[in-house]
PDB file of C-alpha atoms in Angstrom:
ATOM      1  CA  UNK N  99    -137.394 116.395 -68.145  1.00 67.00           C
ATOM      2  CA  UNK N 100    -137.606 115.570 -64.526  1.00 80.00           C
ATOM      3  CA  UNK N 101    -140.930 116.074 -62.755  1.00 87.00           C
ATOM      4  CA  UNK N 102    -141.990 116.558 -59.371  1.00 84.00           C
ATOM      5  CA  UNK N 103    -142.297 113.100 -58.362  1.00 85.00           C
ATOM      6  CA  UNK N 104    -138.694 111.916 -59.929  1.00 88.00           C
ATOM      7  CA  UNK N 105    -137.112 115.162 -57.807  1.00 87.00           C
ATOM      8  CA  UNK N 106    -138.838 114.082 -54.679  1.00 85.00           C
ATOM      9  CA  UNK N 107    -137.885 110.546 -55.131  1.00 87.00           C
ATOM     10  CA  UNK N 108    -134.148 112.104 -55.647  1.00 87.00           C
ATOM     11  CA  UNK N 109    -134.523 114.152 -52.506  1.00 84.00           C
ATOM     12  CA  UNK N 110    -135.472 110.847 -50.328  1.00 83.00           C
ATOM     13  CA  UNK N 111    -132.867 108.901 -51.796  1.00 83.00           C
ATOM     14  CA  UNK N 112    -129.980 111.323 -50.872  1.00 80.00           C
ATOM     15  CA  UNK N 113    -131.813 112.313 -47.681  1.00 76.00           C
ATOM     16  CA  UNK N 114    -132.875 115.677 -48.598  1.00 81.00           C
ATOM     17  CA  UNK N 115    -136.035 117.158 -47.601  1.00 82.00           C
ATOM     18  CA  UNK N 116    -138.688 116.463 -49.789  1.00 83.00           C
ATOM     19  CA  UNK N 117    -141.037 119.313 -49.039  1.00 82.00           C
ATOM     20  CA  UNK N 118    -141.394 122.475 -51.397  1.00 83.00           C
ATOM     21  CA  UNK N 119    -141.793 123.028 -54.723  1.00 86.00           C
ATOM     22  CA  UNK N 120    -140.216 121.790 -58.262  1.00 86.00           C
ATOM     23  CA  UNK N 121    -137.938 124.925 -58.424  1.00 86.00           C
ATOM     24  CA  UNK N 122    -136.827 124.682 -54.562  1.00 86.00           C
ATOM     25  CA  UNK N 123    -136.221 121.047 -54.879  1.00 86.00           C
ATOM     26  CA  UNK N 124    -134.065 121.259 -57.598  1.00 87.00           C
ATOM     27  CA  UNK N 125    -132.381 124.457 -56.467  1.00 86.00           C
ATOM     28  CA  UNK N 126    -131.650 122.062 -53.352  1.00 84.00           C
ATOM     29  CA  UNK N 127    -130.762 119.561 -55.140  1.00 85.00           C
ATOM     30  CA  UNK N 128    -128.361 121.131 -56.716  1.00 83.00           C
ATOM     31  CA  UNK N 129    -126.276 122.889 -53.656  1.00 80.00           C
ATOM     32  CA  UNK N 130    -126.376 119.658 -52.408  1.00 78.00           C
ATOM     33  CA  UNK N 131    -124.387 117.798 -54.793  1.00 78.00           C
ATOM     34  CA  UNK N 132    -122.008 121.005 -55.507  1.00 74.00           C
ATOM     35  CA  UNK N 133    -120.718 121.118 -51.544  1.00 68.00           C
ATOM     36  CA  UNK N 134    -120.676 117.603 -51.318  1.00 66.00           C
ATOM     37  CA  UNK N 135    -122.509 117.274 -48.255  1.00 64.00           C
ATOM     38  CA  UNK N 136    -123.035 113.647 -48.326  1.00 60.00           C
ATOM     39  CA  UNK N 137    -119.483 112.546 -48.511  1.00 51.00           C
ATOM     40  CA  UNK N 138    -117.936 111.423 -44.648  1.00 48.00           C
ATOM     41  CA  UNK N 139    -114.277 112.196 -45.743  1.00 47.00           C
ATOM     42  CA  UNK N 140    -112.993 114.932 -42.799  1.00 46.00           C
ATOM     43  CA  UNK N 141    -110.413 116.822 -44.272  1.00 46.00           C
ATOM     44  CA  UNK N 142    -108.510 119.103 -41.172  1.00 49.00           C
ATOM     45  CA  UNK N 143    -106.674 122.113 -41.464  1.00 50.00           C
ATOM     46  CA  UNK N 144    -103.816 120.965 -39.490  1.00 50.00           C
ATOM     47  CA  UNK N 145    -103.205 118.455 -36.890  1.00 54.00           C
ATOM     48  CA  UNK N 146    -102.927 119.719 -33.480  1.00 54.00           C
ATOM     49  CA  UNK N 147    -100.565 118.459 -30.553  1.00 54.00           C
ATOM     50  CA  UNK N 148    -102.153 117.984 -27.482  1.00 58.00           C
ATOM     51  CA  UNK N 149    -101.380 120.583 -25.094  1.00 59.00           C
ATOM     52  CA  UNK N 150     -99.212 119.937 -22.162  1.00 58.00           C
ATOM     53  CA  UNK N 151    -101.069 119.855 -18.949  1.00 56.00           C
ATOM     54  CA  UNK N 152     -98.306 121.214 -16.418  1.00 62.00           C
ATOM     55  CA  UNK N 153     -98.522 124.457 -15.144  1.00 71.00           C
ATOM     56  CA  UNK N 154     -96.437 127.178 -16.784  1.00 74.00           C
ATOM     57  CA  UNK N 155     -93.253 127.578 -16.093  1.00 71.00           C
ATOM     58  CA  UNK N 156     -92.370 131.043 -14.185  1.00 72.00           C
ATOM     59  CA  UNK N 157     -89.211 133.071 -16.214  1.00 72.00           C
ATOM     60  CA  UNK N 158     -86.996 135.173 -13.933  1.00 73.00           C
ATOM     61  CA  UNK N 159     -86.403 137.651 -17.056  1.00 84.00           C
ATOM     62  CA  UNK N 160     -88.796 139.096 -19.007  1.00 88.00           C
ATOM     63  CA  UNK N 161     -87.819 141.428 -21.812  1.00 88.00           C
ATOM     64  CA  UNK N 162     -88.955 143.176 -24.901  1.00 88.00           C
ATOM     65  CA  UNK N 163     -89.909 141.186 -28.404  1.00 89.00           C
ATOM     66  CA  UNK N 164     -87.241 141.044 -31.010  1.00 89.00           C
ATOM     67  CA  UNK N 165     -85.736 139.048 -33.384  1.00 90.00           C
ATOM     68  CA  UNK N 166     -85.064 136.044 -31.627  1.00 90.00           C
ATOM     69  CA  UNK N 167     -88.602 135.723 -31.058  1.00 90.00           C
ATOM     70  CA  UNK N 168     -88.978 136.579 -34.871  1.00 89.00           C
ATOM     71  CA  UNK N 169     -87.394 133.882 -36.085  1.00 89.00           C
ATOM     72  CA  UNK N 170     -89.175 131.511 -33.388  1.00 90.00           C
ATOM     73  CA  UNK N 171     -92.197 132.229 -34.474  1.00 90.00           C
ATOM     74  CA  UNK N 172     -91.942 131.333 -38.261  1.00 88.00           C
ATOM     75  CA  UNK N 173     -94.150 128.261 -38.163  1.00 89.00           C
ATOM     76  CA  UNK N 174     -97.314 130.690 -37.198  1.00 90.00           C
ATOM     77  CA  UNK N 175     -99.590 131.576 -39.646  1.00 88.00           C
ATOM     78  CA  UNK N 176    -103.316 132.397 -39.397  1.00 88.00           C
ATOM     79  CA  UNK N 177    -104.339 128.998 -40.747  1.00 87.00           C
ATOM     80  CA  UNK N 178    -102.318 127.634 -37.760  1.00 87.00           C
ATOM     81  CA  UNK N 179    -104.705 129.730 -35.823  1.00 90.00           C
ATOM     82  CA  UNK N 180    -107.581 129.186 -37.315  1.00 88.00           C
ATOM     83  CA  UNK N 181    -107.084 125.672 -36.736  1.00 87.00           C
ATOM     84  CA  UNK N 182    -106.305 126.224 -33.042  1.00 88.00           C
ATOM     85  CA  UNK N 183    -109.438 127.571 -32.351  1.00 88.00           C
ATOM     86  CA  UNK N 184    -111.589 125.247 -34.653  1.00 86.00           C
ATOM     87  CA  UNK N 185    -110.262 122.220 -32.899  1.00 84.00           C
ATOM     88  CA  UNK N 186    -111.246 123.351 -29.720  1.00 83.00           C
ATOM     89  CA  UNK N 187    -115.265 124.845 -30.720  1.00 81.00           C
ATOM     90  CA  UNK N 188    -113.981 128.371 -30.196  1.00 84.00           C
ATOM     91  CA  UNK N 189    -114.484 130.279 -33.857  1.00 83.00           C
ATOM     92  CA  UNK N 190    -116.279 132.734 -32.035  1.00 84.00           C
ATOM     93  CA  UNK N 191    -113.185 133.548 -30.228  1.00 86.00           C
ATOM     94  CA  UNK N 192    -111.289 133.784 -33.403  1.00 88.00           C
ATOM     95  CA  UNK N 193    -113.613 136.596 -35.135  1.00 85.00           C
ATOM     96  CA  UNK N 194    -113.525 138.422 -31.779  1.00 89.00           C
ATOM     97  CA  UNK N 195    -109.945 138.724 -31.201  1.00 89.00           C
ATOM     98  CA  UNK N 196    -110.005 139.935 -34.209  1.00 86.00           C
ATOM     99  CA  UNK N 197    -111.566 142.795 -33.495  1.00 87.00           C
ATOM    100  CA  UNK N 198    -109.267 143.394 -30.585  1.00 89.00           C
ATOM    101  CA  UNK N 199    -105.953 143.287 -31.596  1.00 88.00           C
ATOM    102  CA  UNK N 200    -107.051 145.655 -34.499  1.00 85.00           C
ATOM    103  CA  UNK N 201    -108.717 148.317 -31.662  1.00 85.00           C
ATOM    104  CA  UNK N 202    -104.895 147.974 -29.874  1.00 84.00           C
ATOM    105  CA  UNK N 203    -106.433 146.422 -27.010  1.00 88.00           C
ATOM    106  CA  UNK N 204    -103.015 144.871 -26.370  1.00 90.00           C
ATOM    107  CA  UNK N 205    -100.288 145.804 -23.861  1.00 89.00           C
ATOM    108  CA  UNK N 206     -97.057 145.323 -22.609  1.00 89.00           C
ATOM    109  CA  UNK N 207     -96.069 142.362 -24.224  1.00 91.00           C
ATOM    110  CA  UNK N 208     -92.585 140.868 -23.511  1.00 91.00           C
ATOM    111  CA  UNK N 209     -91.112 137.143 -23.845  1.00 91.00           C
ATOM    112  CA  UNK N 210     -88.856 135.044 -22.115  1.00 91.00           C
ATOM    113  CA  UNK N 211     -86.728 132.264 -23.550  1.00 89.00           C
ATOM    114  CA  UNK N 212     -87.167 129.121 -21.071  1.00 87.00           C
ATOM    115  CA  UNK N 213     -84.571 126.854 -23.018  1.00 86.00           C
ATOM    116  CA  UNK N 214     -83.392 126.283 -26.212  1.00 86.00           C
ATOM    117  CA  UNK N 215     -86.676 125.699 -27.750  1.00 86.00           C
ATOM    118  CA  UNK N 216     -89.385 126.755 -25.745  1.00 88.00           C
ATOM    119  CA  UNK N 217     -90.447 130.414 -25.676  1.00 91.00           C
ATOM    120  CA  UNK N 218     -93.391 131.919 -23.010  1.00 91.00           C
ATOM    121  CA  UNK N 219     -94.696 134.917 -24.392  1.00 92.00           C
ATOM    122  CA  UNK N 220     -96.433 137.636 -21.549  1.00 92.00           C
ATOM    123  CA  UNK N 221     -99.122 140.203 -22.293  1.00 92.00           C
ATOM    124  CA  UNK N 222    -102.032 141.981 -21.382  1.00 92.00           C
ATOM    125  CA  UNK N 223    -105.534 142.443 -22.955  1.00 91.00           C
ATOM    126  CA  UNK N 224    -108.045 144.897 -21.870  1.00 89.00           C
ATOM    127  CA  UNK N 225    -111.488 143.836 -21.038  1.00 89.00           C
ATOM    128  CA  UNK N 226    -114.217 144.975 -23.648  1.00 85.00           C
ATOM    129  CA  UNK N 227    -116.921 146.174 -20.826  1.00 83.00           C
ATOM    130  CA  UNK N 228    -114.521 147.770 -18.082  1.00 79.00           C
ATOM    131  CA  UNK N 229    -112.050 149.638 -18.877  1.00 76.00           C
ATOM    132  CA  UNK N 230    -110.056 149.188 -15.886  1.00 82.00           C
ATOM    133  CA  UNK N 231    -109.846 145.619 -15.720  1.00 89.00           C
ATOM    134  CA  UNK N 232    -106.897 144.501 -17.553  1.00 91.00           C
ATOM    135  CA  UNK N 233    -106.192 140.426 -18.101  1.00 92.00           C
ATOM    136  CA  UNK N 234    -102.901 138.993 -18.129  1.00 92.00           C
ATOM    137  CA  UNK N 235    -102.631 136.653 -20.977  1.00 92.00           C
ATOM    138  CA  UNK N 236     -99.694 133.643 -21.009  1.00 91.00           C
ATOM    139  CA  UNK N 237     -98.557 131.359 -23.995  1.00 91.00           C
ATOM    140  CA  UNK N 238     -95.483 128.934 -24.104  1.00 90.00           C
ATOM    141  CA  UNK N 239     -94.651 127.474 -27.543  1.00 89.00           C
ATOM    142  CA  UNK N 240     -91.466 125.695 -28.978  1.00 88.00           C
ATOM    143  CA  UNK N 241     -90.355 126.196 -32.875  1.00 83.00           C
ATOM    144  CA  UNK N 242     -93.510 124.126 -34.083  1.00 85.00           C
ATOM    145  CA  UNK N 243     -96.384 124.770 -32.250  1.00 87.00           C
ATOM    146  CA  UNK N 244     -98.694 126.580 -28.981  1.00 89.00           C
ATOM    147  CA  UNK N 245     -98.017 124.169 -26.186  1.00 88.00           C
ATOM    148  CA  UNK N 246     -99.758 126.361 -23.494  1.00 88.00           C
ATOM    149  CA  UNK N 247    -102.232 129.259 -23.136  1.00 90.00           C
ATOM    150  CA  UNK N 248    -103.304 130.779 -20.315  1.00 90.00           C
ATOM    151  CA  UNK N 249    -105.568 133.941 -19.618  1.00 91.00           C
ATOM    152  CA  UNK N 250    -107.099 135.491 -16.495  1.00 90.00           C
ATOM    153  CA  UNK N 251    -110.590 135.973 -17.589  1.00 90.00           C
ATOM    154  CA  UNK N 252    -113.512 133.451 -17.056  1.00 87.00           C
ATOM    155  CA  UNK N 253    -113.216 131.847 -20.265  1.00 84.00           C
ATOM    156  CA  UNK N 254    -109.523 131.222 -20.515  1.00 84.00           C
ATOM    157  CA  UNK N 255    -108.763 129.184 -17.461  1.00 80.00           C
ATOM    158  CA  UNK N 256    -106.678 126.040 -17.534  1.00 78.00           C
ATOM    159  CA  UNK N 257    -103.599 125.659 -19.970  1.00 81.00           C
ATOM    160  CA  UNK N 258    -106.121 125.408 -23.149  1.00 83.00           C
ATOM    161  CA  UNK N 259    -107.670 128.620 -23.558  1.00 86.00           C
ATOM    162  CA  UNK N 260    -109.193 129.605 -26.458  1.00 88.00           C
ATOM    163  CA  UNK N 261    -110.950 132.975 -25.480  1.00 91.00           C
ATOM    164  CA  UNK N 262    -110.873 135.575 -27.516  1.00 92.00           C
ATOM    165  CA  UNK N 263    -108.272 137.600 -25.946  1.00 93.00           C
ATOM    166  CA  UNK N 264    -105.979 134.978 -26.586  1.00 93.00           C
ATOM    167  CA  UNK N 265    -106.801 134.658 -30.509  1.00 92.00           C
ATOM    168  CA  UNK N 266    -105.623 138.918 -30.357  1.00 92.00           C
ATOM    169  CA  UNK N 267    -102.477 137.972 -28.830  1.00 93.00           C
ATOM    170  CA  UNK N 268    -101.978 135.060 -31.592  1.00 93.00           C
ATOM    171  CA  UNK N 269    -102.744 137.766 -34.378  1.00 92.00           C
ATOM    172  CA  UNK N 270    -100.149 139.622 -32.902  1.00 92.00           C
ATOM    173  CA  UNK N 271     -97.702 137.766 -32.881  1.00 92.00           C
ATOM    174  CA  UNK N 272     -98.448 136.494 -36.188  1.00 91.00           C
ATOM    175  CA  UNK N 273     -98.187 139.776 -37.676  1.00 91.00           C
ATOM    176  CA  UNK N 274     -94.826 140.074 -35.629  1.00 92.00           C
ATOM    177  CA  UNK N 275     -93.268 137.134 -37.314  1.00 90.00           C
ATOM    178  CA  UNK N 276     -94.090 137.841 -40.517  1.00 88.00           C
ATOM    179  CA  UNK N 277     -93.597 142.072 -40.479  1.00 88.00           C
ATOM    180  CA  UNK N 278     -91.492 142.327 -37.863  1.00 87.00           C
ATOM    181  CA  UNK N 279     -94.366 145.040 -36.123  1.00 85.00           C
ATOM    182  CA  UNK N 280     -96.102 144.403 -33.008  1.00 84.00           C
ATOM    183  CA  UNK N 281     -98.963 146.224 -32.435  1.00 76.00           C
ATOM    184  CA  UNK N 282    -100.179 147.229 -28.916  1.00 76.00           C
ATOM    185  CA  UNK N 283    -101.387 150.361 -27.140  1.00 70.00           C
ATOM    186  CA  UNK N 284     -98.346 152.357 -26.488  1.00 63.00           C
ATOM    187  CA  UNK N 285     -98.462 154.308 -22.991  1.00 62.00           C
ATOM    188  CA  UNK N 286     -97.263 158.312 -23.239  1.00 62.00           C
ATOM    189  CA  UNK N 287     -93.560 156.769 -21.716  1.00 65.00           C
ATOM    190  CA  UNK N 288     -92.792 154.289 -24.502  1.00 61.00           C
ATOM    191  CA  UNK N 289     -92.012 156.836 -26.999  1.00 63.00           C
ATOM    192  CA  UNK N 290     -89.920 160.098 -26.582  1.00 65.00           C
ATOM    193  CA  UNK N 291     -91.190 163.463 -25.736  1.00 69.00           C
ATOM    194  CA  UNK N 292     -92.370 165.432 -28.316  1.00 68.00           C
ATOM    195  CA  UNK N 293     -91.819 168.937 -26.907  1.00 71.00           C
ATOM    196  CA  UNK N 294     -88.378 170.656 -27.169  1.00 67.00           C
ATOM    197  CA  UNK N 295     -88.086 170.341 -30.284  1.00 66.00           C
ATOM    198  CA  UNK N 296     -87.392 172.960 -33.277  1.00 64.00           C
ATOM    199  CA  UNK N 297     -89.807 172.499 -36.503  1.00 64.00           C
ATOM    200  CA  UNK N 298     -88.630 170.407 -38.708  1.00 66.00           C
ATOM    201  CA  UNK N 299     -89.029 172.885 -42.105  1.00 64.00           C
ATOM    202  CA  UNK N 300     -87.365 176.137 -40.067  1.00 57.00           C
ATOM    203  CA  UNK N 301     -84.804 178.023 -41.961  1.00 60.00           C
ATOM    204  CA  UNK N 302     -82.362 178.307 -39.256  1.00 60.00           C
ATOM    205  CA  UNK N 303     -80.557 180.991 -41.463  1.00 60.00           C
ATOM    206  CA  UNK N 304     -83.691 182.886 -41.028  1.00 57.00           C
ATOM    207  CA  UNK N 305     -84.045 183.161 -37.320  1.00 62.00           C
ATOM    208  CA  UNK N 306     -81.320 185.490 -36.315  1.00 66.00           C
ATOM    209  CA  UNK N 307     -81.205 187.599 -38.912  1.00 67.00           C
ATOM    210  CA  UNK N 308     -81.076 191.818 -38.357  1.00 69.00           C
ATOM    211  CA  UNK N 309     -84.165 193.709 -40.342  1.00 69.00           C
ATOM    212  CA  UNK N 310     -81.747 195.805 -42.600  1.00 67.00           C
ATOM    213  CA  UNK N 311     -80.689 192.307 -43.969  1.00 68.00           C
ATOM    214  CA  UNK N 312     -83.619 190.923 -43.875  1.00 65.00           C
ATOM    215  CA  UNK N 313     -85.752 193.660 -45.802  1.00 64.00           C
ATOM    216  CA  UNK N 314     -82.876 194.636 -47.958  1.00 62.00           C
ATOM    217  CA  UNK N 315     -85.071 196.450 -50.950  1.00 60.00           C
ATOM    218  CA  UNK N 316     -86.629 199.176 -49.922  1.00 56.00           C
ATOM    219  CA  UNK N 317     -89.443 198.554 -53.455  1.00 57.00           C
ATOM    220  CA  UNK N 318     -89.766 203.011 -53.926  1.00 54.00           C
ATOM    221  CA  UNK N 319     -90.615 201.945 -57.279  1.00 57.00           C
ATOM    222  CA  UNK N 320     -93.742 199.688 -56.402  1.00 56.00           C
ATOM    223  CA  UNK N 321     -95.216 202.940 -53.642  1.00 52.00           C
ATOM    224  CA  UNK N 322     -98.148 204.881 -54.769  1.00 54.00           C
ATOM    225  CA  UNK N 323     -97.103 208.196 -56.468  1.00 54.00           C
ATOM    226  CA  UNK N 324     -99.059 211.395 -54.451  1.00 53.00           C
ATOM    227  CA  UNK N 325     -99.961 213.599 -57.089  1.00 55.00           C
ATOM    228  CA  UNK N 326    -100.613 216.998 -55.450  1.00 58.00           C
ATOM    229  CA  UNK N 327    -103.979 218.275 -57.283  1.00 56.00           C
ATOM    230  CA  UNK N 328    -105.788 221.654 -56.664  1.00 63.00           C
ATOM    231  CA  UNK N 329    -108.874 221.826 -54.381  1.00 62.00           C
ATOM    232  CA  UNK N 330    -110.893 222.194 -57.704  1.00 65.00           C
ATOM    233  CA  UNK N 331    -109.453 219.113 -59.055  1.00 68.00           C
ATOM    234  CA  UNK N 332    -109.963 217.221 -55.773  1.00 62.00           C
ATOM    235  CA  UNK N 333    -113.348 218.672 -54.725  1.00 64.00           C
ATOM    236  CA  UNK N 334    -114.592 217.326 -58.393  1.00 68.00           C
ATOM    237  CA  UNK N 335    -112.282 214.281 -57.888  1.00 66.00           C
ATOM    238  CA  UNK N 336    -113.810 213.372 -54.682  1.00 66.00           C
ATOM    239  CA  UNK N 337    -117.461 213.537 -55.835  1.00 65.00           C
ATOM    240  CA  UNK N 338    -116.745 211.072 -59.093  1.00 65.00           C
ATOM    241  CA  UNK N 339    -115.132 208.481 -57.112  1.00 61.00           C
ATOM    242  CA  UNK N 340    -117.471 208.506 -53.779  1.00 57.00           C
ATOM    243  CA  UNK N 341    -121.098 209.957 -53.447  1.00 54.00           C
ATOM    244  CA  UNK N 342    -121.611 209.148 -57.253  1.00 51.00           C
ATOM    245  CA  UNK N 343    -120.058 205.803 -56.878  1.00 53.00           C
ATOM    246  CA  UNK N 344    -122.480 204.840 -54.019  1.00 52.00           C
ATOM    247  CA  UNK N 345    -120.115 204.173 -51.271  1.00 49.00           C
ATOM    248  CA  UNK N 346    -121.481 207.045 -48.996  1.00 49.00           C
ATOM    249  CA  UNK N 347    -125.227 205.989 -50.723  1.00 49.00           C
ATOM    250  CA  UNK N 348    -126.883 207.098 -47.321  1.00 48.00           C
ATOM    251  CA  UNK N 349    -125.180 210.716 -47.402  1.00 50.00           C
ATOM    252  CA  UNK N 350    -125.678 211.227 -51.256  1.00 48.00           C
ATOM    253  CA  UNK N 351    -129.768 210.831 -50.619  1.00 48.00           C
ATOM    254  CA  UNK N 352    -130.103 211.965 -47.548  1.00 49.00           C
ATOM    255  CA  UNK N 353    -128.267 215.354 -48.246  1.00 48.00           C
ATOM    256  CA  UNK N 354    -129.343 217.769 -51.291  1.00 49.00           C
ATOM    257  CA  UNK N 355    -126.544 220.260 -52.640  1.00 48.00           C
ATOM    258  CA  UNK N 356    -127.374 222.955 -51.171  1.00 53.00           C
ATOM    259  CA  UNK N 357    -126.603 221.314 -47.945  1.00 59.00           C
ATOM    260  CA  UNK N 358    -123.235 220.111 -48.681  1.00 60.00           C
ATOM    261  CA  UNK N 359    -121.540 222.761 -46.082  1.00 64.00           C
ATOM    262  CA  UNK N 360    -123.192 221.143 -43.382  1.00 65.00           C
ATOM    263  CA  UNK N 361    -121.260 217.742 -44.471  1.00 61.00           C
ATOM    264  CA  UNK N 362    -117.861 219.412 -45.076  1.00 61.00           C
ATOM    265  CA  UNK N 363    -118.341 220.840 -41.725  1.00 63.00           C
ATOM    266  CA  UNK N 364    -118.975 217.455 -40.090  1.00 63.00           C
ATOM    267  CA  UNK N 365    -116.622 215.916 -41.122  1.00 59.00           C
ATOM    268  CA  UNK N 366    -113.094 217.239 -40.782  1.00 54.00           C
ATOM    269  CA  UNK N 367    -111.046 214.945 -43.071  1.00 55.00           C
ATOM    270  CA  UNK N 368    -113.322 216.753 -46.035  1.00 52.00           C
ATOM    271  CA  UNK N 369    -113.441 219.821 -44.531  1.00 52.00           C
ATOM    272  CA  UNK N 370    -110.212 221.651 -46.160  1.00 52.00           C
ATOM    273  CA  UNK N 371    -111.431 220.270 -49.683  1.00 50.00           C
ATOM    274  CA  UNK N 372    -113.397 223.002 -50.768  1.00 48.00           C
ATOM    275  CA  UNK N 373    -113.831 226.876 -50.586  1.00 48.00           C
ATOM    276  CA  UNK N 374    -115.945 229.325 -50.708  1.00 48.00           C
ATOM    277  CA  UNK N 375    -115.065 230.275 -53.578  1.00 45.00           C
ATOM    278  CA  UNK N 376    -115.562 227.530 -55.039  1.00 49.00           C
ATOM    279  CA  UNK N 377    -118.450 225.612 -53.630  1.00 51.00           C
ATOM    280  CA  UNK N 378    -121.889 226.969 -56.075  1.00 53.00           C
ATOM    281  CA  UNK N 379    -123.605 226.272 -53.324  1.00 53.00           C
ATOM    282  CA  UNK N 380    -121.933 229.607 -50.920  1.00 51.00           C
ATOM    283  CA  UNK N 381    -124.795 232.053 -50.052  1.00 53.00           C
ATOM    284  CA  UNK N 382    -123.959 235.589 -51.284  1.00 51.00           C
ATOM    285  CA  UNK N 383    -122.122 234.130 -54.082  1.00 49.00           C
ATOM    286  CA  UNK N 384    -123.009 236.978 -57.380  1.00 49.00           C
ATOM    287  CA  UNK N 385    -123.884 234.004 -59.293  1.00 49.00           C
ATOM    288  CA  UNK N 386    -126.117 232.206 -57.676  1.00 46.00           C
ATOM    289  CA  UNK N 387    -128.239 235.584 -56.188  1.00 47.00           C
ATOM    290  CA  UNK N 388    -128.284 236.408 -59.951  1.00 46.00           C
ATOM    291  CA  UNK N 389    -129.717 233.177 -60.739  1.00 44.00           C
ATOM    292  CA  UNK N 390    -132.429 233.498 -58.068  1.00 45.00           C
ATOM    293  CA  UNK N 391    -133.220 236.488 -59.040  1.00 45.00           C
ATOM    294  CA  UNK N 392    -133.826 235.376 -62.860  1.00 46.00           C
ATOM    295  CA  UNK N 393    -136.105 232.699 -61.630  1.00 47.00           C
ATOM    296  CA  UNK N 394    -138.146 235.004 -60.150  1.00 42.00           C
TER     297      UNK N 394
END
C-alpha cells in the first residue's frame, strides 16, 4: 500500500504537484497517467497548406450554388475545419460560427469558378450586435483545400481569417457538399408568392354545385313530429316539464297559484294555454267559492 510520502515522491518525479492530500494525489495521479500528459508526441488533425498571400482574384460572374460546386467541395468535412481553425488559435471562432449558421445568419451566397480548379465562394454574414450591418465574407479553394479567406469585419482582415463568421460560412458549405442543402436566410423574393392560390384539400366538385343537388334528401323522417294536444294536456304538460323542473326557479317561488293569471297575462307565448275554465285558480269558479265557503 502506497503512503503519503511514496505518492508525493511519485508526484515530484513526474512533475505533478505535490500539495493535497493522499486521496487528491492519487486521484491526480491517476488522470495523469490515463491522458498521457507527459508524453511530447504532437499528433495533428490534418496538415494545413499555407495560404496564398495574393489578393483575391475578382470573378466577372457570380451565380447561384449547385452541383458543380457540390462535387468541388467533397474534400470538406468538419474535421477539415476544425483543423483550420485550431491551427490558426481561433476555436473560439469555430463554436461561434456555429451558432450562426444554425440562427440563418447567412445570405446571398453565390460562387464563381476562376479556372479549372479553383473555386471563390461569395456571401454575406450578419453582424451579431447590429442588425443592419451586414459583412461580406470571401473564400477561394481548389479540389483539396481553403487557399483564401477573407471577411469585412475587424477580425477577418488579410487572406487568413479565421473569425467566426467565416467558420458559419465553412459549416455551410460543408453541409452543402455533403446534403446538397444550403442554408441561409431567404428574403420574401427568393421563393414564390404564396397568395393566389386554391387550398390544396378543396373538392373542386363541390364549389359550383346548385342547393337542390347539393341537399338532395330532404330527412322528413328525422323532423320532430307536432303532436296537437288539448289545452288541458298542455297546461299540465307545461307545468311538469318547466316550473317543476326548475328552469323558471325564480317564477315558481316568487309566484303562488293563485297568482298564476298574472303570469299567463305577462307573458303572451303562455297566454292562450289555459282557460278559464280550466285554470282552479278563476275567481267565481262554483268550486272553489264552495271550497271557501267550507273552510269557513
Amino acid at each position: 500500500m502506497r503512503t503519503l510520502q511514496n505518492l508525493r515522491a511519485i508526484a515530484a518525479k513526474e512533475g505533478i504537484s505535490t500539495g493535497g492530500q493522499k486521496a487528491q494525489l492519487e486521484e491526480r495521479i491517476h488522470w495523469h497517467r490515463k491522458f498521457n500528459l507527459n508524453s511530447t508526441k504532437v499528433q495533428p488533425l490534418r496538415p494545413v497548406l499555407p495560404l496564398d498571400a495574393t489578393e483575391f482574384t475578382e470573378a466577372e460572374e457570380y451565380k447561384q450554388c449547385d452541383k458543380n460546386l457540390q462535387q468541388s467541395l467533397r474534400w470538406l468535412s468538419t474535421v477539415q475545419i476544425w483543423s483550420y481553425f485550431v491551427s490558426r488559435s481561433a476555436r473560439h471562432g469555430y463554436g461561434k460560427g456555429k451558432q450562426l449558421k444554425q440562427a440563418a445568419f447567412l445570405r446571398n451566397i453565390c460562387y464563381a469558378q476562376i479556372n479549372n480548379e479553383t473555386f471563390q465562394v461569395r456571401g454575406y454574414c450578419g453582424a451579431t450586435m447590429r442588425k443592419s450591418t451586414m459583412y461580406l465574407l470571401r473564400l477561394e479553394h481548389n479540389t483539396e483545400a481553403i487557399t483564401k479567406t477573407s471577411c469585412t469585419c475587424p477580425a477577418g482582415q488579410g487572406n487568413s481569417a479565421a473569425c467566426k463568421h467565416i467558420a458559419a460560412l465553412l459549416m455551410a458549405l460543408e453541409e452543402f457538399a455533403r446534403t446538397g442543402h444550403l442554408q441561409q436566410n431567404q428574403t420574401c423574393t427568393d421563393v414564390l408568392q404564396t397568395w393566389h392560390r386554391p387550398p390544396k384539400h378543396t373538392d373542386r366538385s363541390m364549389m359550383y354545385r346548385p342547393l337542390k343537388d347539393i341537399f338532395k334528401d330532404n330527412h322528413s323522417d328525422r323532423l320532430p313530429q307536432i303532436i296537437d294536444l288539448p289545452l288541458n294536456d298542455l297546461h299540465k304538460q307545461m307545468m311538469n316539464n318547466s316550473l317543476n323542473r326548475g328552469m323558471h326557479m325564480t317564477i315558481h317561488r316568487s309566484r303562488y297559484v293563485m297568482d298564476m293569471r298574472n303570469y299567463f297575462a305577462e307573458h303572451s307565448y303562455a297566454k292562450n294555454t289555459i282557460s278559464d275554465a280550466t285554470d282552479p285558480c278563476a275567481p267565481g269558479n262554483s268550486d272553489n267559492d264552495a271550497g271557501w265557503k267550507n273552510d269557513t
